[in-house]
Short mmCIF file of C-alpha atoms in Angstrom, two decimals:
data_model
loop_
_atom_site.label_atom_id
_atom_site.label_comp_id
_atom_site.label_asym_id
_atom_site.label_seq_id
_atom_site.Cartn_x
_atom_site.Cartn_y
_atom_site.Cartn_z
CA MET A 1 -22.58 15.18 66.16
CA PHE A 2 -21.63 11.50 66.21
CA ALA A 3 -24.22 8.83 65.42
CA ALA A 4 -24.29 7.62 69.03
CA GLU A 5 -24.96 11.16 70.27
CA ARG A 6 -27.70 11.68 67.70
CA ARG A 7 -29.43 8.46 68.61
CA GLN A 8 -29.28 9.20 72.31
CA LEU A 9 -30.87 12.60 71.70
CA ILE A 10 -33.54 11.06 69.47
CA LEU A 11 -34.34 8.50 72.13
CA GLU A 12 -34.60 11.19 74.82
CA MET A 13 -36.99 13.22 72.66
CA VAL A 14 -39.24 10.24 72.00
CA ARG A 15 -39.25 9.27 75.67
CA ALA A 16 -40.12 12.83 76.68
CA ASN A 17 -42.88 13.35 74.10
CA GLY A 18 -44.25 9.88 73.39
CA ALA A 19 -44.13 10.53 69.64
CA VAL A 20 -41.97 12.80 67.47
CA SER A 21 -42.07 13.42 63.72
CA LEU A 22 -39.01 12.83 61.56
CA ARG A 23 -39.05 16.47 60.52
CA GLU A 24 -38.85 17.60 64.13
CA LEU A 25 -36.10 15.11 64.95
CA ALA A 26 -34.07 16.26 61.94
CA ARG A 27 -34.48 19.89 63.00
CA VAL A 28 -33.36 19.27 66.57
CA VAL A 29 -30.33 17.11 65.75
CA GLN A 30 -29.51 19.34 62.75
CA THR A 31 -29.25 16.66 60.12
CA SER A 32 -31.28 15.33 57.20
CA GLU A 33 -34.43 13.24 57.48
CA VAL A 34 -32.61 10.45 55.63
CA THR A 35 -30.00 10.26 58.39
CA VAL A 36 -32.63 10.46 61.11
CA ARG A 37 -34.56 7.64 59.45
CA ARG A 38 -31.46 5.43 59.59
CA ASP A 39 -31.00 6.28 63.26
CA VAL A 40 -34.63 5.45 64.01
CA ARG A 41 -34.29 2.10 62.23
CA ALA A 42 -31.23 1.29 64.34
CA LEU A 43 -33.02 2.21 67.56
CA GLU A 44 -36.04 0.16 66.53
CA ALA A 45 -33.78 -2.86 65.91
CA GLU A 46 -32.62 -2.53 69.51
CA GLY A 47 -36.24 -2.43 70.72
CA LEU A 48 -35.90 1.10 72.10
CA LEU A 49 -38.66 2.68 70.00
CA ASP A 50 -41.15 1.92 67.24
CA ARG A 51 -41.19 3.48 63.79
CA ARG A 52 -44.38 4.98 62.47
CA HIS A 53 -44.67 6.50 59.04
CA GLY A 54 -43.51 10.07 59.43
CA GLY A 55 -42.07 9.64 62.91
CA ALA A 56 -41.09 7.53 65.91
CA VAL A 57 -43.00 6.51 69.05
CA LEU A 58 -42.32 4.67 72.27
CA PRO A 59 -42.60 0.87 71.98
CA GLY A 60 -46.33 0.18 71.77
CA GLY A 61 -46.79 3.93 71.36
CA PHE A 62 -50.33 3.75 69.99
CA SER A 63 -51.45 1.88 73.10
CA ARG A 64 -51.29 5.16 74.99
CA GLU A 65 -52.34 8.51 73.63
CA PRO A 66 -49.78 11.33 74.00
CA GLY A 67 -50.98 14.15 76.22
CA PHE A 68 -51.65 17.66 74.98
CA PRO A 69 -48.16 19.02 75.83
CA GLN A 70 -46.59 16.24 73.74
CA LYS A 71 -48.97 16.62 70.79
CA ALA A 72 -48.50 20.39 70.79
CA HIS A 73 -44.85 19.95 69.77
CA LEU A 74 -45.50 17.54 66.89
CA ALA A 75 -45.51 18.86 63.28
CA THR A 76 -45.94 22.45 64.47
CA ALA A 77 -45.08 24.10 61.13
CA GLU A 78 -47.47 21.79 59.29
CA LYS A 79 -50.31 22.49 61.74
CA THR A 80 -49.79 26.22 61.34
CA ALA A 81 -50.00 26.01 57.55
CA ILE A 82 -53.10 23.78 57.75
CA ALA A 83 -54.80 26.20 60.14
CA ASP A 84 -54.04 29.14 57.84
CA ARG A 85 -55.61 27.38 54.89
CA ALA A 86 -58.64 26.15 56.85
CA ALA A 87 -59.33 29.66 58.16
CA ALA A 88 -59.60 30.87 54.56
CA LEU A 89 -62.66 28.62 54.15
CA VAL A 90 -64.63 30.48 56.83
CA THR A 91 -66.74 33.48 55.84
CA GLU A 92 -68.23 36.41 57.72
CA GLY A 93 -71.40 35.64 59.67
CA GLU A 94 -71.02 31.86 59.43
CA ALA A 95 -71.88 29.37 62.19
CA ILE A 96 -69.47 26.44 62.61
CA VAL A 97 -68.45 23.76 65.08
CA VAL A 98 -64.80 23.18 65.98
CA GLY A 99 -63.62 20.02 67.71
CA ALA A 100 -60.77 19.51 70.15
CA GLY A 101 -57.12 19.18 69.15
CA THR A 102 -53.88 21.05 68.68
CA THR A 103 -54.57 21.79 64.99
CA THR A 104 -58.07 23.09 65.70
CA GLN A 105 -56.61 25.30 68.43
CA GLU A 106 -54.34 26.85 65.79
CA LEU A 107 -57.41 27.33 63.58
CA ALA A 108 -59.29 29.08 66.40
CA ARG A 109 -56.51 31.65 66.79
CA ARG A 110 -57.05 32.66 63.18
CA LEU A 111 -60.83 32.74 63.42
CA ALA A 112 -60.71 35.55 65.98
CA ARG A 113 -60.62 38.10 63.15
CA VAL A 114 -63.74 36.83 61.31
CA PRO A 115 -66.62 39.22 62.12
CA GLY A 116 -70.05 37.86 62.97
CA LEU A 117 -68.77 34.30 63.39
CA THR A 118 -70.45 31.84 65.77
CA VAL A 119 -68.28 28.95 66.99
CA VAL A 120 -69.68 25.97 68.87
CA THR A 121 -66.99 23.88 70.53
CA ASN A 122 -66.28 21.33 73.25
CA SER A 123 -62.64 22.45 73.50
CA LEU A 124 -61.52 24.73 76.30
CA LEU A 125 -58.45 25.66 74.26
CA VAL A 126 -60.54 26.68 71.24
CA ALA A 127 -62.77 28.77 73.50
CA GLN A 128 -59.74 30.35 75.16
CA ALA A 129 -58.25 31.29 71.79
CA LEU A 130 -61.48 33.13 70.94
CA ALA A 131 -62.17 34.57 74.40
CA HIS A 132 -61.04 38.10 73.50
CA ALA A 133 -62.51 38.17 69.99
CA ASN A 134 -65.30 40.73 70.40
CA ARG A 135 -66.85 39.97 67.01
CA VAL A 136 -67.01 36.18 67.54
CA GLU A 137 -69.69 34.45 69.60
CA VAL A 138 -68.49 31.28 71.34
CA VAL A 139 -70.94 28.59 72.44
CA MET A 140 -69.58 25.81 74.65
CA THR A 141 -71.09 22.38 75.05
CA GLY A 142 -71.71 20.90 78.44
CA GLY A 143 -70.07 17.69 79.58
CA THR A 144 -67.27 16.28 81.69
CA LEU A 145 -63.76 17.69 81.38
CA ARG A 146 -61.17 15.33 79.87
CA GLY A 147 -57.95 16.86 81.11
CA SER A 148 -55.54 15.22 78.68
CA ASP A 149 -56.89 17.22 75.75
CA HIS A 150 -58.77 19.99 77.61
CA ALA A 151 -62.10 18.98 76.09
CA LEU A 152 -65.65 18.39 77.34
CA VAL A 153 -66.91 14.85 76.68
CA GLY A 154 -69.67 12.50 77.78
CA SER A 155 -73.45 12.50 77.50
CA GLY A 156 -73.75 16.12 78.59
CA ALA A 157 -71.63 17.28 75.65
CA GLU A 158 -73.52 15.08 73.19
CA GLN A 159 -76.97 16.10 74.39
CA SER A 160 -76.13 19.80 74.13
CA LEU A 161 -75.51 19.30 70.40
CA HIS A 162 -78.91 17.74 69.66
CA GLY A 163 -80.99 19.92 67.34
CA LEU A 164 -77.99 22.08 66.36
CA ARG A 165 -77.38 22.87 62.67
CA VAL A 166 -74.34 24.75 61.34
CA SER A 167 -72.62 25.08 57.98
CA ARG A 168 -69.32 23.32 58.72
CA ALA A 169 -67.55 21.14 61.24
CA PHE A 170 -63.76 21.39 61.60
CA LEU A 171 -62.31 18.26 63.21
CA SER A 172 -58.97 16.65 63.85
CA GLY A 173 -58.10 13.18 65.14
CA SER A 174 -55.38 10.60 65.73
CA GLY A 175 -55.44 8.90 62.32
CA LEU A 176 -56.97 9.06 58.85
CA THR A 177 -57.33 6.31 56.26
CA ALA A 178 -59.37 6.00 53.07
CA GLU A 179 -60.81 2.74 54.37
CA ARG A 180 -62.18 3.92 57.74
CA GLY A 181 -61.93 7.71 57.64
CA LEU A 182 -61.00 9.74 60.72
CA SER A 183 -60.36 7.90 63.99
CA THR A 184 -59.17 8.54 67.52
CA SER A 185 -57.85 6.44 70.38
CA ASN A 186 -60.41 7.58 72.99
CA MET A 187 -64.02 6.37 73.02
CA LEU A 188 -65.50 9.46 74.73
CA SER A 189 -63.76 11.86 72.35
CA ALA A 190 -64.94 9.83 69.36
CA SER A 191 -68.54 9.94 70.54
CA VAL A 192 -68.55 13.75 70.89
CA ASP A 193 -66.87 14.17 67.49
CA ARG A 194 -69.63 12.09 65.91
CA ALA A 195 -72.21 14.40 67.51
CA LEU A 196 -70.36 17.44 66.10
CA VAL A 197 -70.48 15.88 62.64
CA GLN A 198 -74.23 15.31 62.89
CA ALA A 199 -74.72 19.04 63.47
CA ALA A 200 -72.88 20.15 60.30
CA ALA A 201 -73.76 20.31 56.62
CA GLU A 202 -70.09 19.86 55.67
CA VAL A 203 -67.19 18.15 57.42
CA VAL A 204 -63.65 19.51 57.08
CA VAL A 205 -60.87 17.33 58.51
CA LEU A 206 -57.57 18.93 59.54
CA ALA A 207 -54.77 16.33 59.57
CA ASP A 208 -51.05 16.64 58.95
CA HIS A 209 -49.24 14.01 56.87
CA THR A 210 -48.10 12.01 59.93
CA LYS A 211 -51.73 10.94 60.49
CA LEU A 212 -52.33 9.74 56.93
CA GLY A 213 -52.50 5.96 56.80
CA THR A 214 -52.76 5.65 60.60
CA ASP A 215 -55.78 3.75 61.89
CA THR A 216 -56.69 4.04 65.57
CA MET A 217 -59.31 2.33 67.69
CA PHE A 218 -62.51 4.39 67.42
CA GLN A 219 -63.91 5.69 64.14
CA THR A 220 -65.25 9.25 64.31
CA VAL A 221 -66.00 10.25 60.70
CA PRO A 222 -66.38 7.67 57.91
CA THR A 223 -64.70 8.59 54.64
CA GLU A 224 -67.97 9.10 52.76
CA THR A 225 -68.98 11.81 55.27
CA ILE A 226 -65.77 13.87 54.87
CA THR A 227 -66.25 16.80 52.49
CA ARG A 228 -62.70 18.16 52.53
CA LEU A 229 -59.30 17.29 53.94
CA VAL A 230 -56.81 20.08 54.66
CA THR A 231 -53.32 18.63 55.05
CA ASP A 232 -49.67 19.33 54.29
CA GLU A 233 -47.61 17.83 51.49
CA PRO A 234 -46.12 14.45 52.44
CA PRO A 235 -42.32 14.27 52.21
CA GLU A 236 -40.94 12.64 49.08
CA HIS A 237 -40.19 9.36 50.86
CA GLU A 238 -43.70 9.09 52.32
CA GLU A 239 -45.22 7.16 49.42
CA ARG A 240 -47.77 5.59 51.74
CA ALA A 241 -49.15 8.99 52.77
CA ALA A 242 -49.27 10.16 49.14
CA ALA A 243 -51.09 6.97 48.14
CA GLU A 244 -53.57 7.54 50.98
CA LEU A 245 -54.33 11.02 49.64
CA ARG A 246 -55.08 9.57 46.20
CA ALA A 247 -57.31 6.91 47.74
CA LEU A 248 -59.22 9.55 49.71
CA ALA A 249 -59.68 11.62 46.55
CA ASP A 250 -60.94 8.54 44.70
CA GLN A 251 -63.69 8.29 47.32
CA GLY A 252 -64.83 11.88 46.74
CA VAL A 253 -62.90 13.79 49.40
CA GLN A 254 -61.65 17.20 48.25
CA ILE A 255 -57.95 17.53 49.04
CA THR A 256 -56.41 20.87 49.97
CA VAL A 257 -52.63 20.92 50.51
CA ALA A 258 -50.96 23.70 52.51
CA ALA A 259 -47.17 24.05 52.30
CA PRO A 260 -45.46 25.19 55.53
CA GLY A 261 -43.50 28.38 54.95
CA GLY A 262 -43.62 27.93 51.18
CA GLY A 263 -43.86 30.47 48.43
CA THR A 264 -46.97 31.63 46.65
CA GLY A 265 -47.30 28.45 44.65
CA GLY A 266 -47.33 27.78 40.97
CA GLY A 267 -49.39 26.32 38.19
CA ALA A 268 -49.54 22.82 36.82
CA GLY A 269 -46.35 23.33 34.83
CA ALA A 270 -44.20 24.59 37.71
CA ALA A 271 -40.89 22.86 38.25
CA PRO A 272 -40.32 20.76 41.36
CA GLY A 273 -38.38 22.24 44.24
CA PRO A 274 -34.71 21.40 44.89
CA GLY A 275 -34.14 17.73 45.55
CA ARG A 276 -37.70 16.83 44.65
CA ARG A 277 -38.79 14.47 41.90
CA PRO A 278 -42.19 14.85 40.24
CA ARG A 279 -44.90 12.42 41.22
CA PRO A 280 -47.25 11.36 38.46
CA VAL A 281 -50.91 12.11 39.04
CA PRO A 282 -53.55 10.94 36.56
CA PRO A 283 -54.86 13.89 34.53
CA ALA A 284 -58.22 15.38 35.43
CA ALA A 285 -60.48 17.80 33.65
CA GLY A 286 -59.85 21.39 34.64
CA ARG A 287 -58.96 23.10 37.88
CA GLY A 288 -61.33 24.61 40.43
CA PRO A 289 -61.24 28.22 41.54
CA SER A 290 -58.26 29.53 43.40
CA PRO A 291 -58.35 28.41 47.04
CA ALA A 292 -57.72 31.98 48.12
CA ALA A 293 -60.83 33.23 46.38
CA GLY A 294 -64.19 33.55 48.03
CA PRO A 295 -67.51 32.45 46.52
CA GLY A 296 -67.65 33.33 42.83
CA GLY A 297 -63.88 33.83 42.62
CA GLY A 298 -64.01 37.31 44.17
CA LYS A 299 -62.60 38.69 47.39
CA PRO A 300 -61.04 36.15 49.77
CA PRO A 301 -63.14 35.14 52.81
CA ALA A 302 -62.77 37.14 55.99
CA GLY A 303 -60.64 34.41 57.52
CA GLY A 304 -57.82 35.48 55.24
CA GLN A 305 -55.23 33.51 53.31
CA GLY A 306 -52.33 32.43 55.46
CA PRO A 307 -48.69 32.16 54.42
CA GLY A 308 -47.41 29.34 52.30
CA ARG A 309 -48.47 27.74 49.03
CA THR A 310 -51.79 25.99 48.91
CA GLU A 311 -53.35 23.80 46.27
CA ASP A 312 -56.80 22.33 45.76
CA LEU A 313 -55.92 19.08 44.10
CA PRO A 314 -58.46 17.81 41.55
CA LEU A 315 -57.41 14.21 42.03
CA PRO A 316 -59.40 11.27 40.65
CA GLY A 317 -62.85 10.96 42.16
CA GLN A 318 -63.12 14.49 43.53
CA ARG A 319 -66.43 16.32 43.49
CA ARG A 320 -65.80 18.50 40.44
CA ALA A 321 -68.13 19.76 37.72
CA HIS A 322 -67.38 18.99 34.09
CA PRO A 323 -65.15 21.77 32.69
CA ALA A 324 -67.87 22.78 30.25
CA ALA A 325 -70.24 23.63 33.10
CA SER A 326 -70.44 27.20 34.30
CA THR A 327 -70.67 26.40 37.99
CA THR A 328 -69.39 23.75 40.37
CA PRO A 329 -71.81 21.90 42.63
CA PRO A 330 -71.95 23.30 46.17
CA LEU A 331 -70.27 21.42 48.98
CA ARG A 332 -73.32 19.77 50.51
CA GLY A 333 -75.62 22.74 50.30
CA GLY A 334 -73.07 25.58 50.06
CA PRO A 335 -73.34 28.41 47.48
CA PRO A 336 -72.20 27.66 43.91
CA THR A 337 -68.83 28.95 42.79
CA ALA A 338 -67.74 29.94 39.31
CA GLU A 339 -65.65 27.41 37.43
CA PRO A 340 -62.87 28.81 35.19
CA PRO A 341 -62.31 27.21 31.77
CA ALA A 342 -60.15 24.11 31.62
CA THR A 343 -56.47 24.75 31.03
CA GLY A 344 -55.61 21.27 29.76
CA GLY A 345 -52.39 19.47 30.43
CA ARG A 346 -51.41 17.91 33.74
CA VAL A 347 -52.99 18.87 37.01
CA ALA A 348 -51.20 19.77 40.21
CA ASP A 349 -49.67 16.80 41.97
CA LEU A 350 -48.43 16.35 45.54
CA ARG A 351 -44.87 17.51 44.98
CA ARG A 352 -43.52 20.90 46.02
CA ARG A 353 -43.40 23.63 43.46
#
């Protein structure tokens, strides 16, 4: 395909979807992300689109929020891997809240097999994904339907959450930064997400790498309130996203990285994948229990471990016990988990194994 043909196709995809990731563009035009990045720069110079880290948007693209059909086609492999890993955090008989979004919809599809689970949600799509799960109880908020993301918002939704207490909240959003935390471009959605957070002992944010470093209008969850971030590994060229992960870890957020379609992972000494260069990460003391293990390092939770490599990254500032301790502190009230002895050496970084 000639450069002019590639760029025309890229432009058509961005116009049709509002925003498209570089990975998706490279897949469709069947070329490398490096080539696609050059094409996007050329189109930006002509004023035909705007570059955003990890993708391209219409000029002034963040002034309008893409609709659900557009968002559903962005970073699909990454969202699937994130949902797989997030589902492994959920245990039998737990009560959780799940916010609206395409990534949380993927999570809901995996929660259908967790027995005794109670899910409170304002998302019609989350409820639909769990509608035929006989062992899962679904509780919907009230409110006014916001059609663009199939979610219930407004005072009715917020009031229905008053007095509620659950173990975890799973939320997504439009952007995530270490400075402001999770944010979204819609005021009503942000207000309901804040009410969901108030109902939970822990807050788990699901955000693919294209949202890292993006700051949108309305803050939903400040960084100090986020317990864990489940994300995918930023591409090698996305130094800004990798730096944002380190900054989030410095502020106490636990970072879990899920690799789309990857292998079973490797230890701290594993070699980088083809074409990858290692990224230095400051050493930390010890490694937490395997992310696939349940409480105490035993059987995995009922949610199951999805495909792909996952890593819990003990980056600087994370909530970790000293390696000499026998247990790690619970995540805001959760049960303690056994801590294996320190292995020494370098810890896992953000590169592929």
